[in-house]
XYZ file of C-alpha atoms in Angstrom:
698
model
C -6.330 -14.405 -1.596
C -5.462 -12.513 1.593
C -4.705 -13.258 5.197
C -8.436 -12.803 5.619
C -9.176 -15.483 3.020
C -9.741 -18.567 5.122
C -7.153 -21.281 4.587
C -8.002 -23.425 7.587
C -9.827 -26.135 5.772
C -7.515 -25.963 2.790
C -4.608 -26.959 4.997
C -6.728 -29.708 6.480
C -7.513 -31.026 3.006
C -3.779 -30.953 2.160
C -3.019 -32.895 5.346
C -5.658 -35.458 4.419
C -4.295 -35.732 0.900
C -0.750 -36.229 2.185
C -1.836 -38.800 4.722
C -3.896 -40.640 2.108
C -1.511 -39.880 -0.490
C -4.367 16.123 0.677
C -4.657 19.667 -0.358
C -7.771 20.489 1.616
C -6.731 20.276 5.246
C -9.376 20.399 7.947
C -8.060 21.300 11.371
C -4.611 20.080 10.362
C -5.941 16.890 8.772
C -4.453 16.213 5.321
C -6.470 14.118 2.872
C -3.929 14.072 0.040
C -0.241 13.327 -0.424
C 2.423 16.044 -0.314
C 2.856 17.610 -3.745
C 6.093 15.896 -4.784
C 6.230 12.910 -2.442
C 4.266 9.780 -1.577
C 5.391 9.471 2.060
C 2.694 7.074 3.300
C 1.469 3.776 1.856
C -1.860 5.173 0.576
C -0.581 8.675 -0.105
C -1.645 9.938 3.301
C -2.513 8.492 6.681
C -6.139 9.099 5.724
C -5.718 6.283 3.160
C -7.241 8.275 0.305
C -4.852 7.122 -2.474
C -5.064 10.688 -3.813
C -2.346 12.929 -5.259
C -2.604 16.550 -6.402
C 0.039 16.103 -9.125
C -1.233 17.079 -12.594
C 1.686 16.796 -15.028
C 0.102 13.526 -16.179
C -3.418 14.520 -17.181
C -6.155 13.596 -19.669
C -4.464 15.560 -22.477
C -1.250 13.509 -22.374
C -1.948 10.275 -20.471
C -2.197 8.480 -23.811
C 1.553 9.098 -24.159
C 2.379 7.481 -20.818
C 4.976 4.761 -21.307
C 7.523 2.594 -19.512
C 10.612 4.599 -18.519
C 12.323 1.864 -16.496
C 11.782 -1.537 -14.867
C 13.261 -2.218 -11.424
C 14.288 -5.797 -10.683
C 13.665 -6.956 -7.093
C 16.638 -8.500 -5.241
C 14.249 -11.274 -4.233
C 14.470 -12.690 -7.750
C 18.129 -13.706 -7.370
C 17.579 -15.199 -3.896
C 14.604 -17.257 -5.074
C 16.515 -18.480 -8.134
C 19.362 -19.668 -5.895
C 17.035 -21.409 -3.417
C 14.650 -23.752 -5.268
C 12.834 -24.782 -2.069
C 11.998 -21.171 -1.262
C 9.061 -19.352 -2.799
C 7.307 -16.019 -2.501
C 3.856 -14.896 -3.500
C 2.774 -11.785 -5.377
C 4.771 -8.565 -5.558
C 2.283 -6.446 -3.589
C 4.525 -3.725 -2.154
C 3.794 -0.098 -3.011
C 6.856 2.182 -2.785
C 7.131 5.355 -0.741
C 8.593 8.432 -2.460
C 10.682 10.934 -0.479
C 12.805 13.661 -2.074
C 13.012 11.936 -5.438
C 13.894 8.474 -4.094
C 11.668 5.418 -3.760
C 11.728 3.100 -0.748
C 10.142 -0.306 -1.059
C 9.867 -3.589 0.799
C 10.005 -6.935 -0.974
C 8.129 -10.180 -0.447
C 11.156 -11.514 1.483
C 11.065 -8.436 3.767
C 14.096 -6.806 2.183
C 14.132 -2.990 2.113
C 15.476 -1.125 -0.926
C 16.200 2.498 -1.837
C 15.725 3.293 -5.544
C 16.570 6.340 -7.644
C 13.145 7.611 -8.697
C 14.466 8.961 -11.983
C 16.352 5.905 -13.262
C 14.938 2.984 -11.321
C 18.443 2.017 -10.170
C 18.993 0.511 -6.719
C 20.883 2.772 -4.270
C 21.072 0.406 -1.289
C 19.492 -2.817 -0.053
C 18.932 -4.019 3.503
C 18.335 -7.743 3.866
C 17.067 -8.959 7.274
C 17.382 -12.560 5.971
C 13.842 -13.276 7.134
C 13.722 -16.188 4.696
C 16.280 -18.160 6.741
C 13.861 -18.838 9.604
C 10.362 -20.049 8.650
C 7.768 -19.537 5.957
C 5.323 -16.896 7.234
C 1.702 -18.025 7.572
C -1.053 -18.062 4.941
C 0.443 -16.481 1.825
C 4.028 -17.207 2.808
C 6.509 -14.512 1.840
C 4.581 -11.422 0.808
C 4.749 -7.769 1.861
C 2.814 -4.580 1.060
C 5.044 -1.725 2.124
C 7.017 0.446 4.525
C 6.333 3.354 6.881
C 8.334 6.580 7.101
C 8.963 8.781 10.132
C 10.658 12.166 10.425
C 11.331 13.859 13.755
C 9.779 17.241 14.526
C 13.138 18.985 14.185
C 13.750 17.243 10.866
C 17.100 15.785 11.933
C 16.048 12.132 12.174
C 14.465 10.075 9.415
C 13.833 6.367 9.503
C 11.880 3.587 7.861
C 9.813 1.187 9.944
C 8.950 -2.289 8.717
C 7.328 -5.348 10.211
C 8.815 -8.516 8.741
C 7.450 -11.862 7.694
C 9.388 -13.510 10.518
C 7.779 -11.289 13.187
C 10.268 -8.507 13.857
C 9.785 -4.745 13.866
C 12.813 -2.995 12.335
C 13.966 0.625 12.243
C 16.243 1.476 9.296
C 18.166 4.692 8.746
C 16.896 6.416 5.633
C 20.257 7.462 4.240
C 22.566 4.587 5.160
C 20.134 1.698 4.873
C 21.383 0.271 8.166
C 19.546 -0.658 11.356
C 19.078 2.085 13.939
C 21.048 0.564 16.820
C 19.273 2.418 19.660
C 15.867 1.120 18.538
C 14.789 -2.061 20.325
C 17.720 -4.461 20.507
C 20.227 -3.342 17.875
C 17.456 -2.083 15.619
C 14.980 -4.917 16.132
C 11.908 -5.588 18.265
C 10.881 -9.247 18.526
C 7.109 -9.237 18.082
C 6.719 -12.686 19.663
C 7.854 -11.272 23.019
C 4.995 -11.120 25.529
C 2.474 -12.100 22.884
C 0.731 -14.923 24.778
C -2.265 -14.170 27.023
C -0.215 -14.774 30.180
C 2.531 -12.410 29.010
C 4.940 -15.130 27.931
C 6.560 -15.299 24.496
C 4.704 -17.049 21.709
C 6.845 -20.069 20.730
C 5.998 -20.580 17.036
C 7.378 -18.002 14.609
C 5.752 -19.724 11.623
C 2.286 -18.878 12.950
C 2.761 -15.101 13.134
C 4.255 -12.325 11.015
C 3.629 -8.887 9.532
C 2.757 -8.361 5.870
C 1.280 -4.839 5.782
C 2.799 -1.426 6.549
C 2.716 -0.455 10.206
C 0.927 2.816 11.024
C 2.670 5.746 12.713
C 0.422 8.075 14.694
C 2.002 10.895 16.726
C 5.302 9.050 17.245
C 3.618 5.738 18.096
C 4.080 2.744 15.791
C 0.813 0.793 15.671
C 1.473 -2.811 14.661
C -0.953 -5.457 13.438
C -0.179 -9.001 12.323
C -0.753 -11.851 9.926
C -1.696 -15.004 11.828
C -1.920 -18.566 10.588
C -5.409 -18.872 9.186
C -5.548 -22.632 9.031
C -5.829 -24.265 12.495
C -8.364 -27.018 13.103
C -8.499 -26.258 16.816
C -10.533 -23.485 18.431
C -7.277 -22.310 20.050
C -4.833 -20.016 18.247
C -2.465 -17.095 18.801
C -4.303 -13.836 19.543
C -4.203 -10.834 17.237
C -3.680 -8.092 19.838
C -2.670 -4.735 18.345
C 0.318 -2.993 19.961
C 1.788 0.490 20.091
C 5.582 1.047 20.219
C 7.609 4.214 20.725
C 8.972 5.279 17.324
C 12.287 6.439 18.802
C 13.104 3.561 21.155
C 10.935 0.637 20.103
C 9.612 0.341 23.663
C 6.121 -1.124 24.059
C 3.659 1.605 25.081
C 0.334 -0.254 25.031
C -1.550 -3.354 23.915
C -5.172 -3.477 22.764
C -6.913 -6.818 23.261
C -8.954 -7.485 20.127
C -10.494 -10.333 22.117
C -11.381 -8.789 25.512
C -9.929 -10.325 28.639
C -11.679 -10.837 31.975
C -13.217 -7.620 33.249
C -12.822 -5.752 29.937
C -15.564 -4.246 27.806
C -17.047 -6.802 25.422
C -15.927 -9.952 27.229
C -19.591 -10.878 27.714
C -19.901 -11.295 23.936
C -17.713 -14.407 24.185
C -19.815 -17.156 25.767
C -18.640 -20.159 27.808
C -15.183 -18.694 28.381
C -14.271 -18.769 24.689
C -12.294 -15.512 25.051
C -9.662 -17.485 26.958
C -8.618 -19.657 24.012
C -9.958 -18.163 20.766
C -7.292 -16.572 18.583
C -6.777 -14.614 15.356
C -9.054 -11.504 15.433
C -6.003 -9.673 14.097
C -5.457 -6.620 11.907
C -3.597 -8.038 8.926
C -4.436 -5.222 6.511
C -3.592 -1.510 6.568
C -4.778 0.978 9.215
C -5.476 4.726 9.049
C -4.693 7.578 11.444
C -6.004 11.074 12.166
C -3.004 12.611 13.931
C -4.739 15.957 14.527
C -7.221 14.101 16.730
C -4.739 11.512 17.963
C -6.833 8.610 16.657
C -5.986 5.395 14.840
C -8.547 3.176 13.087
C -8.298 -0.622 13.132
C -10.114 -2.850 10.594
C -10.224 -6.078 12.593
C -10.257 -9.562 11.076
C -12.100 -12.807 11.825
C -11.721 -14.993 14.906
C -10.793 -18.670 14.874
C -12.529 -20.348 12.866
C -13.779 -18.365 9.887
C -16.552 -20.737 8.855
C -17.594 -22.406 12.107
C -18.155 -20.589 15.400
C -19.605 -23.330 17.565
C -16.669 -23.012 20.000
C -17.077 -19.218 20.349
C -20.757 -18.533 20.948
C -21.852 -14.895 21.119
C -21.292 -11.784 18.979
C -17.489 -11.980 19.452
C -16.293 -8.384 19.881
C -14.045 -6.970 18.426
C -13.907 -9.417 15.548
C -14.959 -7.971 12.176
C -15.208 -4.507 13.732
C -13.864 -1.064 12.982
C -12.197 0.056 16.220
C -11.036 3.602 16.947
C -8.214 3.922 19.499
C -6.357 6.800 21.096
C -2.941 6.306 19.530
C -1.060 7.593 22.586
C -2.630 5.103 25.011
C -4.414 2.383 23.009
C -7.661 3.301 24.773
C -10.794 2.421 22.818
C -12.770 5.503 21.802
C -15.528 3.742 19.859
C -16.189 0.693 17.733
C -18.725 -0.725 15.308
C -19.075 -4.425 14.581
C -19.941 -5.084 10.943
C -20.528 -8.831 11.378
C -21.822 -10.517 14.529
C -20.493 -14.041 15.176
C -18.879 -14.220 11.757
C -19.262 -17.387 9.679
C -18.310 -16.129 6.187
C -14.676 -14.967 6.386
C -15.983 -11.404 6.020
C -13.021 -9.800 7.774
C -12.476 -6.094 7.113
C -9.996 -6.210 4.240
C -8.811 -2.632 3.716
C -7.724 0.538 5.464
C -10.708 2.798 6.190
C -10.837 6.098 4.312
C -10.793 9.195 6.531
C -12.779 11.847 4.694
C -14.346 15.257 5.289
C -17.852 15.525 3.848
C -20.960 17.694 4.068
C -24.282 15.937 4.610
C -27.542 17.892 4.625
C -25.597 21.117 5.092
C -23.525 19.829 8.013
C -19.751 19.340 7.795
C -18.729 15.954 9.154
C -15.292 14.442 9.845
C -16.058 10.945 8.581
C -14.563 7.505 8.165
C -15.808 5.020 5.592
C -14.990 1.303 5.688
C -15.455 -0.785 2.542
C -16.101 -4.476 3.061
C -15.968 -7.862 1.413
C -19.766 -7.994 1.521
C -19.789 -4.845 -0.702
C -20.958 -2.301 1.851
C -19.410 1.121 2.502
C -20.103 1.781 6.199
C -19.866 5.519 7.011
C -19.375 7.038 10.490
C -18.460 10.255 12.233
C -14.804 9.471 12.884
C -14.805 11.333 16.216
C -17.881 9.710 17.772
C -18.552 6.561 15.756
C -22.130 7.672 15.036
C -23.341 6.320 11.663
C -23.740 9.014 8.984
C -26.854 7.233 7.733
C -28.917 4.672 9.682
C -27.562 1.130 9.932
C -30.350 -1.320 10.694
C -30.073 -4.610 12.577
C -31.808 -6.903 10.102
C -33.024 -10.500 10.634
C -30.963 -13.049 8.685
C -31.109 -16.778 7.933
C -30.081 -18.903 10.927
C -27.512 -21.687 11.065
C -28.594 -25.313 11.243
C -25.387 -26.445 12.980
C -24.732 -23.776 15.657
C -26.137 -20.710 17.416
C -25.753 -17.853 14.933
C -26.622 -14.185 15.294
C -30.325 -13.459 14.661
C -29.497 -10.126 12.978
C -26.745 -8.395 11.039
C -26.207 -4.618 10.566
C -27.254 -3.414 7.106
C -26.425 0.170 6.038
C -29.278 2.184 4.544
C -26.793 4.286 2.516
C -24.778 3.971 0.385
C -26.329 0.989 -1.377
C -24.145 -2.077 -1.913
C -21.547 -1.613 -4.669
C -21.633 -5.231 -5.877
C -24.077 -8.136 -6.052
C -25.206 -9.537 -2.703
C -26.917 -12.868 -2.239
C -28.179 -15.136 -5.002
C -31.540 -15.157 -6.745
C -32.643 -16.629 -10.086
C -32.970 -13.047 -11.367
C -29.178 -12.630 -10.975
C -28.298 -15.587 -13.199
C -26.662 -15.205 -16.591
C -29.338 -14.848 -19.257
C -27.518 -14.314 -22.552
C -29.402 -17.387 -23.809
C -32.091 -19.647 -22.397
C -29.571 -22.517 -22.405
C -27.071 -20.589 -20.268
C -29.821 -19.556 -17.846
C -31.127 -23.111 -17.456
C -27.622 -24.444 -16.829
C -26.937 -21.753 -14.197
C -30.311 -22.427 -12.572
C -29.511 -26.155 -12.368
C -26.063 -25.423 -10.881
C -27.383 -23.288 -8.018
C -29.996 -26.009 -7.406
C -27.153 -28.329 -6.304
C -26.669 -26.115 -3.237
C -28.748 -25.447 -0.141
C -31.254 -22.741 -1.043
C -34.066 -21.144 0.892
C -37.680 -22.182 0.144
C -37.996 -19.282 -2.316
C -34.986 -20.551 -4.293
C -32.565 -17.889 -3.064
C -29.420 -17.709 -0.953
C -29.488 -14.269 0.735
C -26.482 -12.404 2.077
C -25.456 -13.873 5.466
C -26.919 -17.322 4.754
C -24.767 -19.552 7.029
C -22.644 -22.479 5.852
C -24.432 -25.831 5.839
C -23.402 -29.437 6.344
C -25.783 -30.907 3.750
C -25.410 -31.438 0.022
C -22.798 -29.196 -1.566
C -23.274 -26.520 1.068
C -24.457 -22.922 0.717
C -23.670 -20.522 -2.110
C -22.097 -17.299 -0.827
C -22.000 -14.018 -2.768
C -19.897 -11.947 -2.354
C -17.375 -14.699 -1.769
C -14.572 -14.678 0.755
C -12.205 -12.701 -1.475
C -14.782 -9.902 -1.965
C -16.645 -7.639 -2.937
C -14.014 -5.194 -1.911
C -10.523 -6.449 -1.072
C -7.342 -5.091 0.481
C -7.032 -2.905 -2.630
C -9.507 -0.660 -0.794
C -11.012 2.613 -2.003
C -9.793 6.051 -3.148
C -11.313 9.427 -2.254
C -11.273 12.832 -3.971
C -11.194 15.667 -1.406
C -12.898 18.197 -3.711
C -15.637 16.201 -5.441
C -16.194 14.083 -2.300
C -16.408 10.944 -4.401
C -15.308 7.544 -3.171
C -14.048 5.023 -5.745
C -14.035 1.321 -4.946
C -13.145 -1.727 -7.042
C -14.944 -5.020 -6.450
C -15.511 -8.443 -7.945
C -18.503 -10.753 -8.419
C -17.312 -14.266 -7.640
C -19.354 -16.834 -5.667
C -18.034 -19.449 -3.285
C -19.600 -22.419 -1.572
C -19.631 -22.873 2.210
C -19.770 -26.585 3.028
C -19.125 -27.847 6.555
C -17.810 -31.348 7.189
C -17.874 -33.054 10.606
C -14.400 -33.708 11.998
C -12.953 -35.784 14.810
C -9.455 -34.307 14.717
C -8.235 -33.433 18.220
C -7.698 -29.976 19.646
C -4.109 -30.036 20.869
C -3.984 -31.365 24.444
C -7.599 -30.430 25.183
C -10.171 -32.494 23.213
C -12.864 -29.946 24.056
C -11.109 -27.446 21.785
C -11.426 -29.649 18.704
C -13.721 -28.091 16.126
C -16.860 -30.052 15.339
C -16.869 -28.899 11.711
C -14.348 -27.731 9.138
C -14.730 -26.231 5.664
C -12.222 -27.885 3.300
C -10.877 -25.627 0.568
C -11.974 -27.980 -2.197
C -15.618 -27.826 -1.061
C -15.605 -24.026 -1.357
C -15.086 -24.114 -5.123
C -18.382 -23.797 -7.005
C -18.710 -26.620 -9.529
C -20.741 -27.252 -12.669
C -23.186 -30.110 -13.189
C -20.291 -32.475 -13.939
C -18.565 -31.619 -10.643
C -15.795 -29.580 -12.289
C -14.845 -25.983 -11.373
C -17.005 -23.477 -13.238
C -15.676 -22.474 -16.634
C -18.444 -19.965 -17.374
C -19.932 -17.309 -15.096
C -23.097 -18.039 -13.128
C -24.278 -14.440 -13.039
C -24.963 -11.474 -15.220
C -21.990 -9.168 -15.732
C -20.026 -7.231 -14.766
C -17.648 -9.606 -12.976
C -15.207 -6.877 -11.960
C -16.102 -3.226 -11.604
C -15.292 0.201 -10.257
C -18.051 2.194 -8.566
C -18.061 5.933 -7.826
C -20.061 7.060 -4.782
C -20.946 10.643 -3.838
C -20.221 10.610 -0.107
C -22.070 13.891 0.523
C -25.249 12.188 -0.666
C -24.444 8.528 -0.049
C -25.464 7.749 -3.617
C -23.827 5.936 -6.523
C -22.710 8.196 -9.384
C -21.448 5.680 -11.917
C -20.221 2.114 -12.319
C -17.957 0.752 -15.039
C -16.806 -2.816 -15.757
C -13.085 -3.327 -15.143
C -11.559 -5.006 -18.183
C -12.985 -6.791 -21.193
C -13.823 -9.932 -19.269
C -14.539 -13.331 -20.889
C -15.885 -11.898 -24.160
C -13.846 -14.397 -26.176
C -14.906 -17.461 -24.188
C -16.043 -19.999 -26.828
C -19.228 -20.839 -24.924
C -20.130 -17.181 -24.388
C -18.972 -15.336 -27.509
C -21.958 -16.087 -29.768
C -24.369 -15.650 -26.854
C -22.912 -12.227 -26.025
C -23.310 -11.116 -29.635
C -27.040 -11.878 -29.372
C -27.441 -10.129 -26.005
C -27.634 -6.495 -24.814
C -23.985 -6.881 -23.725
C -22.739 -7.070 -27.315
C -19.725 -4.800 -27.742
C -19.507 -4.032 -24.019
C -16.920 -4.975 -21.414
C -17.915 -7.690 -18.963
C -15.130 -7.045 -16.444
C -12.691 -9.559 -14.966
C -13.260 -11.049 -11.509
C -9.815 -9.877 -10.464
C -8.584 -7.335 -7.912
C -8.280 -3.715 -9.083
C -5.721 -1.368 -7.446
C -6.525 2.356 -7.465
C -4.594 5.631 -7.719
C -6.509 8.918 -7.932
C -5.379 12.335 -9.163
C -7.413 15.455 -9.860
C -8.527 14.351 -13.322
C -7.627 10.678 -13.647
C -8.527 7.480 -11.831
C -5.763 4.947 -12.537
C -6.536 1.246 -12.071
C -4.047 -1.597 -12.262
C -5.688 -5.015 -12.325
C -4.202 -8.280 -11.078
C -3.854 -11.250 -13.415
C -5.072 -14.802 -13.076
C -3.264 -17.235 -10.780
C -3.576 -20.774 -9.472
C -2.511 -22.524 -6.271
C 0.534 -24.595 -7.215
C 1.943 -25.858 -3.923
C 2.211 -25.545 -0.196
C 4.953 -24.862 2.348
C 6.684 -27.696 4.244
C 4.487 -27.151 7.329
C 1.389 -26.963 5.114
C 0.634 -23.495 6.499
C 1.408 -21.294 3.478
C 0.338 -21.424 -0.150
C 2.381 -21.205 -3.329
C 0.895 -19.547 -6.415
C 1.611 -19.462 -10.112
C 0.571 -16.409 -12.100
C -1.218 -17.302 -15.337
C -1.644 -14.016 -17.196
C -3.538 -13.495 -20.423
C -1.705 -11.988 -23.376
C -3.923 -8.907 -23.406
C -4.970 -6.325 -20.811
C -1.628 -6.322 -19.033
C -1.959 -2.602 -18.605
C -2.695 0.390 -16.406
C -6.122 1.823 -17.181
C -6.938 5.542 -16.943
C -10.559 6.554 -16.318
C -12.336 9.906 -16.163
C -13.268 10.091 -12.454
C -16.327 12.227 -13.232
C -17.923 9.882 -15.784
C -16.143 6.521 -15.579
C -15.173 6.736 -19.258
C -11.951 4.956 -20.237
C -9.330 7.513 -21.350
C -6.260 5.372 -22.053
C -4.488 2.067 -21.418
C -0.729 1.868 -20.847
C 0.994 -1.430 -21.605
C 3.098 -2.759 -18.699
C 4.652 -5.967 -20.074
C 7.068 -4.046 -22.299
C 10.527 -2.523 -22.011
C 11.422 1.174 -22.257
C 11.442 0.897 -26.068
C 7.971 -0.617 -26.140
C 9.141 -4.145 -26.974
C 6.993 -6.967 -25.582
C 8.693 -8.937 -22.788
C 7.860 -12.630 -22.882
C 8.587 -13.506 -19.234
C 7.611 -10.254 -17.561
C 4.355 -9.569 -15.769
C 2.113 -6.764 -16.946
C -0.561 -6.970 -14.274
C -0.549 -4.960 -11.049
C -0.405 -6.961 -7.820
C -0.012 -3.925 -5.607
C -1.277 -0.361 -5.621
C 0.220 2.177 -8.046
C 1.564 5.472 -6.704
C 2.859 8.755 -8.128
C 5.648 11.213 -7.324
C 8.092 13.765 -8.752
C 11.663 12.686 -9.461
C 14.751 14.800 -8.692
C 14.112 16.967 -11.782
C 10.461 17.569 -10.932
C 9.112 15.103 -13.517
C 6.004 13.132 -12.562
C 6.219 9.337 -12.537
C 3.797 6.542 -11.762
C 5.196 3.348 -10.244
C 3.345 0.029 -10.493
C 4.282 -3.211 -8.628
C 4.027 -6.215 -10.985
C 4.829 -9.909 -10.938
C 6.013 -12.076 -8.095
C 5.280 -15.776 -7.540
C 6.607 -17.525 -10.677
C 7.134 -14.206 -12.499
C 9.934 -11.678 -11.923
C 9.001 -9.249 -9.146
C 9.436 -5.762 -10.612
C 8.360 -2.160 -10.320
C 7.444 -0.476 -13.590
C 8.210 3.258 -13.728
C 5.992 5.222 -16.118
C 6.353 8.783 -17.429
C 5.331 10.835 -20.461
C 8.885 11.830 -21.421
């Protein structure tokens, strides 16, 4: 799940239930992390997830083991407050001069000794004493670090779940008093269209690291993804002065009167439509003074009848001048979105050579399994992107075309055809064929990519589903080989629209005509139960390597064993070409890339177990298997598995019964105070202890 995973109809169904019951700089542009440190969320502001450190390499990675486990201060607070809950532990630490700095799900900020894993100081903004943040509730992905040009001032910047921007002194762990008001900027101030303050803190927060570009803090937001009205809070992106916290500019992700793109919102829908926020990470090219925004979906994800038109800048990559917020260029990946295909990850800023020409590029991976590539200065596509006719909606005016990249090819399955169905045995194929027949298919028996939701039968089958394809885990890039690595999953969802008569606040005209309840988006078997076996051929989770000089796939490998022991599949697999092979798990894979190793930490299984008091945030329980709680090491040239490092163990290698061994955030690497390389992996959260596992080969 993510802020981009639509929860609107899920909340509606709950309401109904309740009521009824680096190293290669180009012109000063660094693509990798500094040698010893990890000073930015993804290693660099280019979001490459790459480090040049080589102490841990293919010759010794098999000896990698747990050196320490850090216990989040959230665990004690949650244990003392039974009505409070947090979601996954998704925060990736920063590493600066041998120390780690990390945020927690409850928006606490902690300094950790990178050698021992011991806490040095903790700052608690007590964000949990106000309201549950929207969508996923209390969750956070990381901090941002700033150092002045003269080197005398260092601070951490963090956006909190309760909608504040904080500046914290690196050494003392205290608020910087001359930033904002006593160290805080209230992000609800001036947020409404008319310049007034937004009144509802529970509808708006920050879950991802802010981006710092040439002394400007660029701030996105997580916005409640579950309204049943066409009206919602807007997701405008703002720039603040890193020294003072003063607002410098605001970019309207939904254009206002007289602005470019306002004509793409028909019948005045730009005046009330909301969301269209940047909930995930951004990237910045400071040498060019540019910041890149992967923009999310508008209200409502699955029904756009109240916002006719293409709806700029929803589901677009937008390039801004970071000093002014002026738009330099944009590209819309989805016109009039109806699939919750928001852009889920920070774009990768890469330098490549295509047909003998050096190009400063940006590549954006997507939920629909495309890697869109552009010149990052001009926005010109590297390879042609064709406007392609698509299936039209039967309930509203949808876009006649969608942009389809010619290169690279999709990195996961797209759309549904009988040829995609699982075929280990004739029985499994016939069952899968009958299951897809319960849904609205085209006359040729398929459900192509961008087939709109329907209001008949069980709805439309969507693949990739609304959690990807690619996810906020994003992609990694090697600056020498020019290869992009992206993890993805093959998991279908249904898109069923139900008519609704629920009112739209004080204006009945803003009531949505259709909603998509969460329960109708779960694909079911012939007995009406959630699927217990896959519908499609494997793999169900994978990593794909793409040569970005050529725009061509190099290799693909399944991520994890997958359901090879499933009682209904085991004998069938043994009689199929997949015997002895990994099938991959349909679970998110988090990447870390070094010169000779691609590390992947995979999330575990989880289930929705509750909802917040306002019914606007979900509670999850992690349900992890006993095996494959590990960090996998792959050869980035071939995709071959080199080693697996167990994570649910202590420093002596003893199995820990209650600990998590699956990664819920991205791993990172750094040198400790002695110059020893470590890898840190965020694990747990939800009903498991939130921890960071420190790994070394000592």
